[in-house]
């Protein structure tokens, strides 16, 4: 353990005196030289994704020679969204179109496979009339993987074997005998043994989930059966996350039993006893689901067995299941050695002797290390943003306060280095979504940029945000522009009352829904903010998913969703629509939008601009040929360069560093 820590201290340069140099804008917003990295089953190669232009590509490197053996690209705006090793010679790539850096809704992801020498590249699944997700890499089968496939005419997903060389599919007959199976999970050997069935209610908020399980040693031929879960909530969460190493227990995240708060916890189903028990639940937050990633962050061993889960009440916390195996000991050692950082083992070799770990924090955008599990020796592999001067970055602290109605609100405060932490110019950085998304503790390029320029930055998880239980999430329903906005106001007032913020030097900024909250903030509280930066925001609620051309308007239940979450009459939407109330704005404005945005389309910018022009309100604006959020580096640099000048003009220079 001491040897590992010493190696890491040398590699990372810990203990160096922090400086406070002004970092070039470009260094904060550079594309990632390495976005993710995984080791091959035999440990001879690594596959890694990297950003280039508008793309995310994948490359394969020989670890011994350090030479790139193959590189794969798929065209403008095409991203390798996920990848895995099919066997030692073949890598799998899920590829989809992404139109902006805030475009996290997802696109049809086609599946490709190619050899590590670049040969035999082939599309093995086309996501047109059918969708899929990989449910097992089948560790004992080098030819196939297991996928859950749904054709657009089907009511259920069904498991199929997929040949990773030819793309041939083979249907597996042994599956849950039910309609509306929306999720399947295989155990660590690749046997499908969990199915989730969704039963619709009268409304989209009334559904229930049925758990189907299959035992392999129950004495009755391993037949599928239902597990009685008496839910005490409408539409409870139920998400399977893994099996024990011996495949005798399955684990899932749920709040089906919860009356207060609706917080999800980790549950265990025992195949041998046919019982379900709550393993644990945090008192503040759900089992952690990284924002914009769409999956619970689990801790797994080299055989796939679940070792634990994580929570983020403030900073990330790890919760390990009782396990004395070498994988558990190894990962606990990493967590201790990288004390205070986020550690995620991306991959093991098949024998468990080597592993790649990704390490990040508020001041570390991400680094990859190769570990010898037995000797605990570490070798640095790559940094996500190697040019960034991390010694000059600022610490991020969790904060909490009570909203005006008593609801507990959490957030994150970034203070400039070497400042007193008092009477600072403040930028409120409002996250998008809004529902189900949260700000978390970690590296945020925009907040770090602002702190480097001397501004305090406050991020707030207003009601409706994800991660704080179903009741907190539902507390935001039909509060768009109302209590959700009050939470942002209360957070701003909290920072002022604490003496952190100079009340005469406060600006508000955000993208997507955060852009909406920015404009509505200076409308609802015209004397609170001196300036506002709206970025690809929703500004005309009368156009919201209704004739604005947004890709989010697809689906026959969108009207019902909007009525449930936002409002169902024109009067309600008009009441909270920025474009219809610009006459209340006193603050200076900077508005940035993407000409090719398919999520929040140009009619929102055009409507806001027309309303401002009509009353003679001057404002700064920027429109780039981009999608939902600027992805191209030069456009990012231009945006934050303009923002830097705009803030300096309105709330003065930040605290000297």
XYZ file of C-alpha atoms in Angstrom:
657
model
C 0.000 0.000 0.000
C 2.803 2.455 0.912
C 4.641 1.522 -2.280
C 1.562 2.247 -4.364
C 1.030 5.610 -2.693
C 4.648 6.642 -3.242
C 4.433 5.717 -6.916
C 1.270 7.757 -7.305
C 2.733 10.769 -5.534
C 5.663 10.766 -7.926
C 3.540 10.294 -11.032
C 0.973 12.906 -10.109
C 3.315 15.487 -8.620
C 1.249 15.736 -5.437
C 2.578 17.998 -2.774
C 3.640 20.714 -5.214
C 2.768 24.233 -4.147
C -0.437 25.387 -5.832
C -0.036 28.386 -8.071
C -2.737 30.674 -9.405
C -1.604 31.419 -12.925
C -4.132 32.593 -15.493
C -4.757 29.614 -17.747
C -5.469 30.125 -21.473
C -9.137 29.607 -22.365
C -8.224 26.928 -24.895
C -6.666 24.716 -22.233
C -9.981 24.390 -20.354
C -12.030 23.421 -23.395
C -9.615 21.329 -25.475
C -10.920 18.051 -26.814
C -9.965 15.027 -24.754
C -6.773 13.342 -25.915
C -8.131 10.200 -24.255
C -11.796 9.941 -23.255
C -11.875 6.291 -22.134
C -9.472 3.372 -22.145
C -9.839 -0.410 -21.698
C -7.346 -3.264 -21.652
C -7.697 -6.389 -23.817
C -8.512 -9.712 -22.124
C -4.906 -10.935 -22.554
C -3.374 -7.598 -21.496
C -1.420 -7.029 -24.701
C -3.371 -4.053 -26.075
C -5.499 -1.130 -24.986
C -8.366 0.430 -26.902
C -9.102 4.087 -26.271
C -11.443 6.792 -27.530
C -10.342 10.343 -28.281
C -11.942 13.540 -29.574
C -10.938 15.004 -32.939
C -12.792 17.868 -34.614
C -16.470 16.976 -34.371
C -15.799 13.258 -33.898
C -14.992 10.747 -31.189
C -12.716 8.091 -32.667
C -11.230 4.857 -31.379
C -7.647 3.627 -31.563
C -5.856 0.452 -30.495
C -2.336 0.501 -29.051
C 0.138 -2.319 -28.414
C 1.230 -1.923 -24.797
C 4.705 -3.386 -25.284
C 5.712 -1.321 -28.318
C 3.498 1.731 -27.592
C 2.579 1.690 -31.287
C -0.917 2.388 -32.619
C -2.063 -0.700 -34.520
C -5.369 0.705 -35.809
C -7.550 3.796 -35.702
C -11.249 4.016 -36.560
C -13.292 7.070 -37.521
C -16.874 7.298 -38.762
C -17.352 10.806 -40.128
C -18.499 14.283 -39.129
C -20.354 14.367 -35.762
C -20.125 10.593 -35.427
C -19.048 9.478 -31.964
C -17.875 6.169 -30.590
C -20.304 6.261 -27.669
C -19.148 3.024 -26.099
C -16.753 0.182 -26.813
C -15.718 -3.221 -25.515
C -13.351 -6.084 -26.288
C -15.130 -8.940 -28.050
C -11.990 -11.081 -27.787
C -8.234 -10.490 -27.932
C -8.234 -9.608 -31.633
C -11.563 -7.857 -32.066
C -12.993 -4.655 -30.612
C -16.664 -3.605 -30.626
C -17.790 0.005 -31.126
C -21.223 1.582 -30.597
C -21.407 4.578 -32.937
C -23.998 7.357 -33.102
C -24.423 10.963 -34.188
C -23.937 13.721 -31.594
C -24.657 17.298 -32.631
C -23.395 19.281 -29.625
C -21.651 19.000 -26.270
C -24.995 19.244 -24.416
C -26.647 16.698 -26.707
C -27.074 13.859 -24.221
C -30.474 12.529 -25.291
C -28.867 9.827 -27.392
C -29.081 8.774 -31.003
C -29.470 5.423 -32.773
C -26.157 3.694 -32.065
C -24.999 1.248 -34.711
C -22.625 -1.532 -33.712
C -19.314 -2.078 -35.498
C -16.553 -4.625 -35.003
C -12.972 -4.619 -36.281
C -9.702 -6.411 -35.719
C -6.864 -4.746 -33.832
C -4.845 -4.458 -37.051
C -7.647 -2.428 -38.632
C -8.875 -5.249 -40.845
C -12.305 -6.890 -41.107
C -14.133 -3.759 -40.028
C -17.839 -4.449 -40.351
C -21.153 -3.053 -39.171
C -22.691 -5.957 -37.303
C -25.912 -4.271 -36.157
C -27.767 -1.398 -37.809
C -30.094 0.490 -35.500
C -32.897 1.393 -37.881
C -36.076 -0.570 -37.246
C -34.533 -2.311 -34.246
C -32.673 -1.130 -31.147
C -30.245 -3.106 -29.001
C -28.057 -3.117 -25.944
C -25.241 -5.503 -25.072
C -26.098 -7.658 -22.065
C -23.101 -10.014 -22.047
C -19.721 -10.252 -23.759
C -19.842 -14.043 -23.167
C -16.404 -14.563 -21.616
C -16.207 -18.199 -22.794
C -17.283 -17.510 -26.394
C -14.877 -15.617 -28.671
C -17.327 -15.626 -31.567
C -20.501 -14.164 -30.075
C -21.932 -11.605 -27.705
C -25.408 -11.477 -26.208
C -27.698 -8.564 -27.016
C -31.227 -7.552 -26.059
C -32.969 -6.555 -29.300
C -36.290 -4.830 -29.830
C -37.946 -4.399 -33.230
C -40.183 -1.331 -33.488
C -43.242 -3.601 -33.843
C -42.395 -5.651 -30.729
C -43.654 -5.026 -27.207
C -40.596 -6.625 -25.570
C -36.856 -6.863 -25.873
C -35.594 -10.345 -26.649
C -32.162 -11.892 -26.190
C -30.147 -12.878 -29.275
C -26.686 -14.244 -29.923
C -24.788 -11.902 -32.251
C -21.836 -13.109 -34.313
C -19.173 -10.389 -33.984
C -17.576 -11.363 -37.308
C -20.624 -11.707 -39.568
C -23.457 -9.910 -37.769
C -25.634 -13.028 -37.876
C -28.329 -13.190 -35.182
C -29.689 -16.237 -33.368
C -32.806 -15.959 -31.213
C -32.655 -17.519 -27.742
C -35.864 -19.357 -26.946
C -35.610 -19.396 -23.144
C -36.920 -15.953 -22.112
C -39.551 -14.521 -19.732
C -43.038 -15.412 -20.937
C -44.510 -11.927 -20.777
C -45.168 -8.886 -22.892
C -43.570 -5.512 -22.209
C -40.220 -6.870 -21.051
C -38.076 -3.740 -21.284
C -34.857 -4.982 -19.685
C -32.922 -8.250 -19.584
C -29.799 -9.004 -17.571
C -27.416 -11.935 -17.900
C -25.315 -13.346 -15.102
C -21.515 -13.379 -15.191
C -21.439 -16.529 -17.329
C -23.788 -15.040 -19.926
C -27.023 -16.807 -18.933
C -30.130 -14.584 -19.102
C -31.708 -14.731 -15.642
C -33.362 -11.374 -14.974
C -36.218 -9.713 -16.849
C -38.153 -6.545 -16.032
C -41.734 -6.161 -17.185
C -43.445 -2.762 -17.266
C -47.205 -2.690 -16.700
C -48.794 0.555 -17.851
C -51.339 2.342 -15.695
C -54.008 4.840 -16.617
C -51.400 7.605 -16.977
C -47.692 7.748 -17.660
C -47.193 8.157 -13.910
C -49.045 4.989 -12.945
C -46.868 2.146 -14.226
C -45.563 -0.764 -12.188
C -42.611 -3.114 -12.639
C -42.627 -6.912 -12.331
C -39.374 -8.764 -11.648
C -38.879 -12.064 -13.517
C -36.058 -14.384 -12.402
C -34.645 -17.722 -13.459
C -32.770 -19.988 -11.094
C -30.334 -22.648 -12.291
C -30.546 -24.861 -9.209
C -34.179 -24.747 -8.077
C -34.946 -28.390 -8.891
C -37.662 -27.590 -11.425
C -35.612 -27.209 -14.575
C -34.707 -23.584 -14.095
C -38.068 -22.148 -15.092
C -38.828 -18.436 -15.094
C -40.934 -17.111 -12.223
C -42.203 -13.799 -10.911
C -40.927 -12.274 -7.677
C -43.570 -10.489 -5.636
C -42.526 -6.884 -5.038
C -45.335 -4.935 -3.427
C -44.619 -1.384 -4.518
C -45.565 1.528 -2.323
C -44.860 4.126 -5.008
C -46.195 5.123 -8.400
C -43.819 4.086 -11.184
C -41.036 2.881 -8.880
C -37.451 2.701 -10.049
C -36.135 -0.823 -10.563
C -32.772 -1.156 -12.269
C -30.714 -4.400 -12.214
C -27.004 -3.713 -11.716
C -25.202 -7.055 -11.387
C -24.698 -10.527 -9.951
C -22.515 -11.868 -7.196
C -19.358 -13.618 -8.367
C -20.950 -17.036 -7.762
C -24.124 -15.965 -9.643
C -26.295 -16.956 -6.686
C -27.445 -13.411 -5.989
C -28.726 -10.656 -8.246
C -28.622 -6.992 -7.282
C -30.901 -4.172 -8.273
C -31.401 -0.514 -7.423
C -34.942 0.436 -6.447
C -37.245 2.579 -4.307
C -40.235 0.225 -4.524
C -40.364 -0.131 -0.720
C -39.793 3.500 0.165
C -42.488 5.750 1.600
C -40.464 8.815 2.543
C -38.151 10.528 0.113
C -38.328 7.831 -2.526
C -34.568 7.320 -2.325
C -33.245 4.334 -4.225
C -31.246 1.717 -2.381
C -29.337 -1.432 -3.269
C -31.366 -4.661 -3.024
C -30.263 -8.285 -3.170
C -32.301 -11.173 -4.556
C -31.138 -14.632 -3.472
C -31.883 -17.403 -5.970
C -31.255 -20.081 -3.343
C -33.778 -18.711 -0.834
C -36.094 -16.754 -3.182
C -35.905 -13.721 -0.908
C -35.304 -10.016 -1.415
C -33.555 -7.821 1.123
C -32.431 -4.212 1.280
C -28.648 -4.129 1.424
C -28.370 -0.408 2.132
C -29.730 3.055 1.357
C -28.241 6.487 1.924
C -30.214 9.028 3.952
C -29.652 11.904 1.500
C -29.155 10.638 -2.054
C -29.932 7.811 -4.432
C -27.384 5.234 -5.451
C -25.181 7.407 -7.642
C -25.951 7.751 -11.332
C -23.429 9.968 -13.156
C -25.168 12.911 -14.833
C -25.644 12.459 -18.549
C -24.199 8.950 -18.525
C -27.330 6.982 -17.809
C -26.067 4.174 -15.595
C -25.398 3.555 -11.912
C -21.674 3.649 -11.132
C -20.960 0.123 -9.914
C -17.782 -1.491 -8.576
C -17.085 -4.809 -10.295
C -14.410 -7.496 -10.166
C -12.568 -9.060 -13.080
C -15.207 -11.809 -13.352
C -18.010 -9.248 -13.486
C -19.180 -9.862 -9.931
C -20.653 -6.839 -8.170
C -18.406 -5.596 -5.371
C -20.241 -2.406 -4.448
C -21.912 0.823 -5.501
C -21.335 4.535 -4.981
C -23.240 7.500 -3.558
C -22.685 11.238 -3.891
C -24.255 13.180 -1.011
C -21.410 15.677 -1.399
C -18.270 14.092 -2.748
C -18.291 10.521 -4.052
C -18.575 7.798 -1.417
C -17.947 4.081 -1.963
C -19.989 1.285 -0.438
C -18.473 -2.198 -0.720
C -20.317 -5.464 -0.260
C -18.727 -7.973 2.127
C -15.965 -9.496 0.006
C -12.407 -10.537 0.850
C -11.344 -11.433 -2.690
C -8.305 -9.883 -4.366
C -10.391 -7.612 -6.604
C -12.137 -6.056 -3.630
C -8.839 -5.588 -1.768
C -7.248 -4.048 -4.875
C -10.025 -1.525 -5.520
C -10.236 -0.528 -1.855
C -6.477 0.096 -1.955
C -6.909 2.331 -5.008
C -9.671 4.313 -3.321
C -7.446 4.838 -0.272
C -4.359 5.692 -2.326
C -6.203 8.240 -4.456
C -7.825 9.659 -1.344
C -10.434 12.274 -2.188
C -10.570 11.464 -5.894
C -13.029 9.442 -7.961
C -11.641 6.027 -8.893
C -13.255 3.846 -11.553
C -11.694 0.604 -12.783
C -12.591 0.607 -16.474
C -11.382 -2.932 -17.226
C -9.473 -6.008 -16.073
C -7.612 -8.653 -18.002
C -9.438 -11.989 -18.135
C -7.220 -13.451 -15.401
C -7.558 -10.375 -13.207
C -3.821 -9.701 -12.987
C -3.887 -6.279 -14.690
C -6.380 -3.437 -14.646
C -6.856 0.077 -15.967
C -8.197 2.692 -13.562
C -9.556 6.136 -14.368
C -8.963 8.747 -11.684
C -10.570 12.201 -11.571
C -11.566 14.941 -9.149
C -12.644 18.563 -8.987
C -9.111 19.553 -10.030
C -8.295 16.523 -12.165
C -10.156 16.176 -15.496
C -9.106 12.532 -15.718
C -6.048 10.282 -15.830
C -5.573 6.620 -16.759
C -3.242 4.197 -14.980
C -2.232 0.609 -15.697
C -1.955 -1.497 -12.548
C -0.365 -4.818 -11.807
C -2.959 -6.117 -9.365
C -0.599 -8.479 -7.547
C 2.377 -6.149 -7.062
C 0.205 -3.005 -6.824
C 2.611 -1.157 -9.124
C 1.138 1.692 -11.155
C 2.083 2.975 -14.596
C 0.732 6.262 -15.910
C -0.881 5.870 -19.339
C -2.645 9.070 -20.368
C -4.331 12.279 -19.269
C -7.601 13.570 -20.617
C -6.352 17.179 -20.826
C -2.540 17.040 -20.532
C -2.019 20.739 -21.347
C -4.196 21.961 -18.489
C -2.288 23.371 -15.499
C -4.158 21.463 -12.816
C -2.072 23.016 -10.001
C -3.845 26.308 -10.710
C -7.351 24.874 -10.511
C -9.755 25.630 -7.671
C -11.332 23.333 -5.096
C -15.052 22.555 -5.270
C -16.961 22.288 -1.981
C -20.406 20.756 -1.395
C -22.908 23.162 0.192
C -26.500 22.948 1.404
C -29.195 25.336 2.561
C -32.938 25.457 3.200
C -35.205 26.822 0.481
C -37.903 29.300 1.506
C -40.404 26.451 2.014
C -37.959 24.411 4.098
C -36.866 21.942 1.399
C -33.187 21.022 1.716
C -31.222 22.076 -1.370
C -27.700 20.922 -2.225
C -25.100 22.429 -4.495
C -21.409 23.035 -5.161
C -19.320 26.153 -4.569
C -16.072 26.893 -6.405
C -13.954 29.704 -4.957
C -10.965 31.319 -6.675
C -7.585 30.245 -5.346
C -5.940 32.588 -2.825
C -9.118 34.623 -2.386
C -10.612 35.457 0.976
C -13.822 33.716 -0.049
C -15.747 36.870 0.843
C -17.427 39.693 -1.097
C -16.604 38.092 -4.455
C -18.218 38.553 -7.845
C -20.467 35.520 -8.257
C -21.616 33.539 -11.294
C -24.602 31.244 -10.790
C -24.002 28.227 -13.086
C -27.374 26.509 -13.673
C -27.504 22.943 -15.001
C -29.810 21.784 -17.790
C -32.296 18.965 -17.921
C -34.019 19.929 -15.785
C -35.615 16.721 -14.525
C -33.418 13.834 -13.445
C -30.141 15.678 -14.121
C -27.911 16.920 -11.306
C -24.690 18.773 -10.771
C -22.096 16.616 -9.085
C -18.670 16.901 -7.520
C -15.936 16.672 -10.115
C -14.197 18.599 -12.849
C -16.349 21.199 -14.632
C -14.462 23.123 -17.287
C -16.707 26.202 -17.277
C -16.719 26.582 -13.491
C -12.961 26.121 -13.312
C -12.461 28.696 -16.075
C -14.595 31.224 -14.216
C -12.850 30.548 -10.906
C -9.481 30.938 -12.620
C -10.619 34.402 -13.682
C -11.451 35.285 -10.090
C -15.208 34.590 -9.905
C -16.963 32.517 -7.283
C -19.210 29.931 -8.951
C -22.290 28.325 -7.411
C -24.052 25.305 -8.911
C -27.410 24.356 -7.406
C -29.467 21.179 -7.572
C -32.897 22.787 -7.517
C -36.018 20.665 -6.922
C -36.701 18.380 -9.867
C -33.012 17.532 -10.175
C -32.055 13.873 -10.058
C -30.241 11.988 -7.343
C -32.141 13.144 -4.249
C -35.049 10.749 -4.319
C -38.344 10.504 -6.154
C -40.116 12.978 -3.855
C -37.501 15.656 -4.557
C -37.800 14.942 -8.261
C -41.612 15.208 -8.173
C -41.378 18.419 -6.148
C -40.259 20.053 -9.386
C -43.243 18.924 -11.442
C -45.238 21.894 -12.738
C -42.768 24.182 -10.962
C -40.815 25.133 -14.092
C -40.267 28.885 -13.657
C -41.923 28.807 -10.242
C -40.498 26.977 -7.190
C -37.650 25.576 -9.273
C -36.642 29.148 -10.051
C -37.179 30.154 -6.415
C -34.561 27.558 -5.446
C -32.062 29.267 -7.742
C -32.984 32.641 -6.241
C -32.653 31.247 -2.713
C -29.229 29.835 -3.576
C -28.122 33.254 -4.808
C -29.449 34.945 -1.679
C -27.749 32.308 0.465
C -24.376 33.145 -1.099
C -24.994 36.842 -0.452
C -26.075 36.289 3.169
C -23.006 34.116 3.786
C -20.850 37.024 2.676
C -19.461 35.025 -0.238
C -21.020 37.161 -2.970
C -20.986 40.910 -3.431
C -24.716 41.632 -3.921
C -23.892 44.219 -6.572
C -21.795 41.801 -8.655
C -23.867 38.712 -9.438
C -24.391 37.164 -12.875
C -26.408 34.082 -13.897
C -25.440 31.621 -16.629
C -26.649 28.287 -17.950
C -27.256 26.075 -20.971
C -30.398 24.343 -22.284
C -32.880 24.446 -19.360
C -30.119 26.354 -17.589
C -30.438 28.932 -20.379
C -34.152 29.131 -19.661
C -33.526 29.566 -15.916
C -30.970 32.269 -16.722
C -33.435 34.384 -18.704
C -36.314 33.680 -16.346
C -34.053 34.574 -13.425
C -33.475 38.108 -14.682
C -37.200 38.411 -15.456
C -38.478 37.101 -12.130
C -35.763 38.829 -10.066
C -34.815 41.877 -12.155
C -32.807 43.546 -9.350
C -30.842 40.474 -8.236
C -28.601 39.886 -11.253
C -26.450 42.422 -13.086
C -26.034 40.234 -16.159
C -27.064 36.957 -17.738
C -25.482 34.534 -20.218
C -28.086 32.332 -21.909
C -26.652 29.379 -23.825
C -28.814 27.280 -26.231
C -31.768 27.963 -23.953
C -35.517 27.383 -24.142
C -36.956 30.894 -24.440
C -40.424 30.608 -25.989
C -42.574 28.193 -24.013
C -45.415 28.522 -26.530
C -43.125 26.841 -29.061
C -41.859 24.300 -26.566
C -41.831 20.924 -28.357
C -44.767 22.185 -30.407
C -43.834 23.253 -33.895
C -40.285 24.234 -32.989
C -38.806 21.228 -34.797
C -37.137 19.793 -31.694
C -36.106 16.138 -31.831
C -37.443 15.844 -28.278
C -41.009 16.326 -29.529
C -41.125 12.839 -30.996
C -43.380 10.303 -29.285
C -47.106 10.001 -28.771
C -46.884 10.706 -25.038
C -45.008 14.029 -25.212
C -48.151 16.125 -24.669
C -48.989 14.061 -21.599
C -45.428 14.435 -20.301
C -45.477 18.223 -20.743
C -48.862 18.472 -19.015
C -47.581 16.415 -16.073
C -44.223 18.158 -15.688
C -44.694 21.725 -16.941
C -48.272 22.784 -17.754
C -51.087 21.873 -20.098
C -52.611 25.191 -21.144
C -51.373 28.039 -23.299
C -51.994 30.425 -20.400
C -49.733 28.386 -18.096
C -46.933 28.285 -20.651
C -47.250 31.973 -21.500
C -47.011 32.854 -17.814
C -43.506 31.314 -17.577
C -42.209 32.118 -21.072
C -39.151 34.446 -21.250
C -39.887 35.686 -24.782
C -43.261 36.992 -23.626
C -41.919 38.941 -20.618
C -38.707 40.629 -21.763
C -39.994 44.048 -20.667
C -39.077 43.133 -17.073
C -35.369 42.613 -17.858
C -32.887 45.117 -16.433
C -29.720 42.990 -16.666
C -27.287 43.008 -19.571
C -27.595 39.925 -21.781
C -25.281 37.681 -23.772
C -27.213 35.046 -25.774
C -25.435 32.196 -27.592
C -27.178 29.623 -29.774
C -26.456 26.898 -32.294
C -27.783 27.382 -35.807
C -28.094 23.616 -36.267
C -29.455 22.839 -32.797
C -31.982 19.989 -33.066
C -32.906 19.973 -29.364
C -33.625 23.654 -28.676
C -34.022 24.956 -32.184
C -33.386 28.417 -33.622
C -37.048 29.551 -33.270
C -36.322 29.996 -29.548
C -33.425 32.369 -30.230
C -35.351 34.126 -32.999
C -38.398 34.649 -30.793
C -36.325 36.047 -27.933
C -34.383 38.325 -30.271
C -37.572 39.631 -31.909
C -39.080 40.419 -28.500
C -35.940 42.209 -27.322
C -35.633 44.125 -30.589
C -39.270 45.184 -30.312
C -38.690 46.957 -26.999
C -35.289 48.313 -28.053
C -33.334 46.206 -25.545
C -29.722 46.005 -26.714
C -27.898 42.747 -26.074
C -24.844 40.775 -27.165
C -25.363 37.581 -29.100
C -23.506 34.798 -30.872
C -24.804 32.161 -33.305
C -22.484 29.434 -34.577
C -23.111 26.568 -37.046
C -23.335 24.150 -34.139
C -25.842 21.864 -32.465
C -27.044 21.754 -28.856
C -23.955 23.221 -27.235
C -20.724 24.160 -28.977
C -18.584 21.116 -29.656
C -15.918 22.541 -31.955
C -12.944 23.896 -30.038
C -12.683 27.234 -31.837
C -16.346 27.942 -31.115
C -15.917 27.082 -27.449
C -12.942 29.421 -27.207
C -14.918 32.183 -28.934
C -17.909 31.747 -26.601
C -15.943 31.841 -23.357
C -13.740 34.629 -24.664
C -16.847 36.745 -25.195
C -18.192 35.655 -21.837
C -14.972 36.734 -20.127
C -15.223 40.237 -21.635
C -18.950 40.408 -20.877
C -18.483 39.511 -17.206
C -15.610 41.938 -16.794
C -17.749 44.739 -18.220
C -20.741 43.979 -15.990
C -19.428 42.748 -12.647
C -15.815 43.842 -12.881
C -12.622 41.875 -12.735
C -12.667 38.838 -10.540
C -10.659 38.494 -7.366
C -6.929 38.790 -7.969
C -5.220 35.433 -7.768
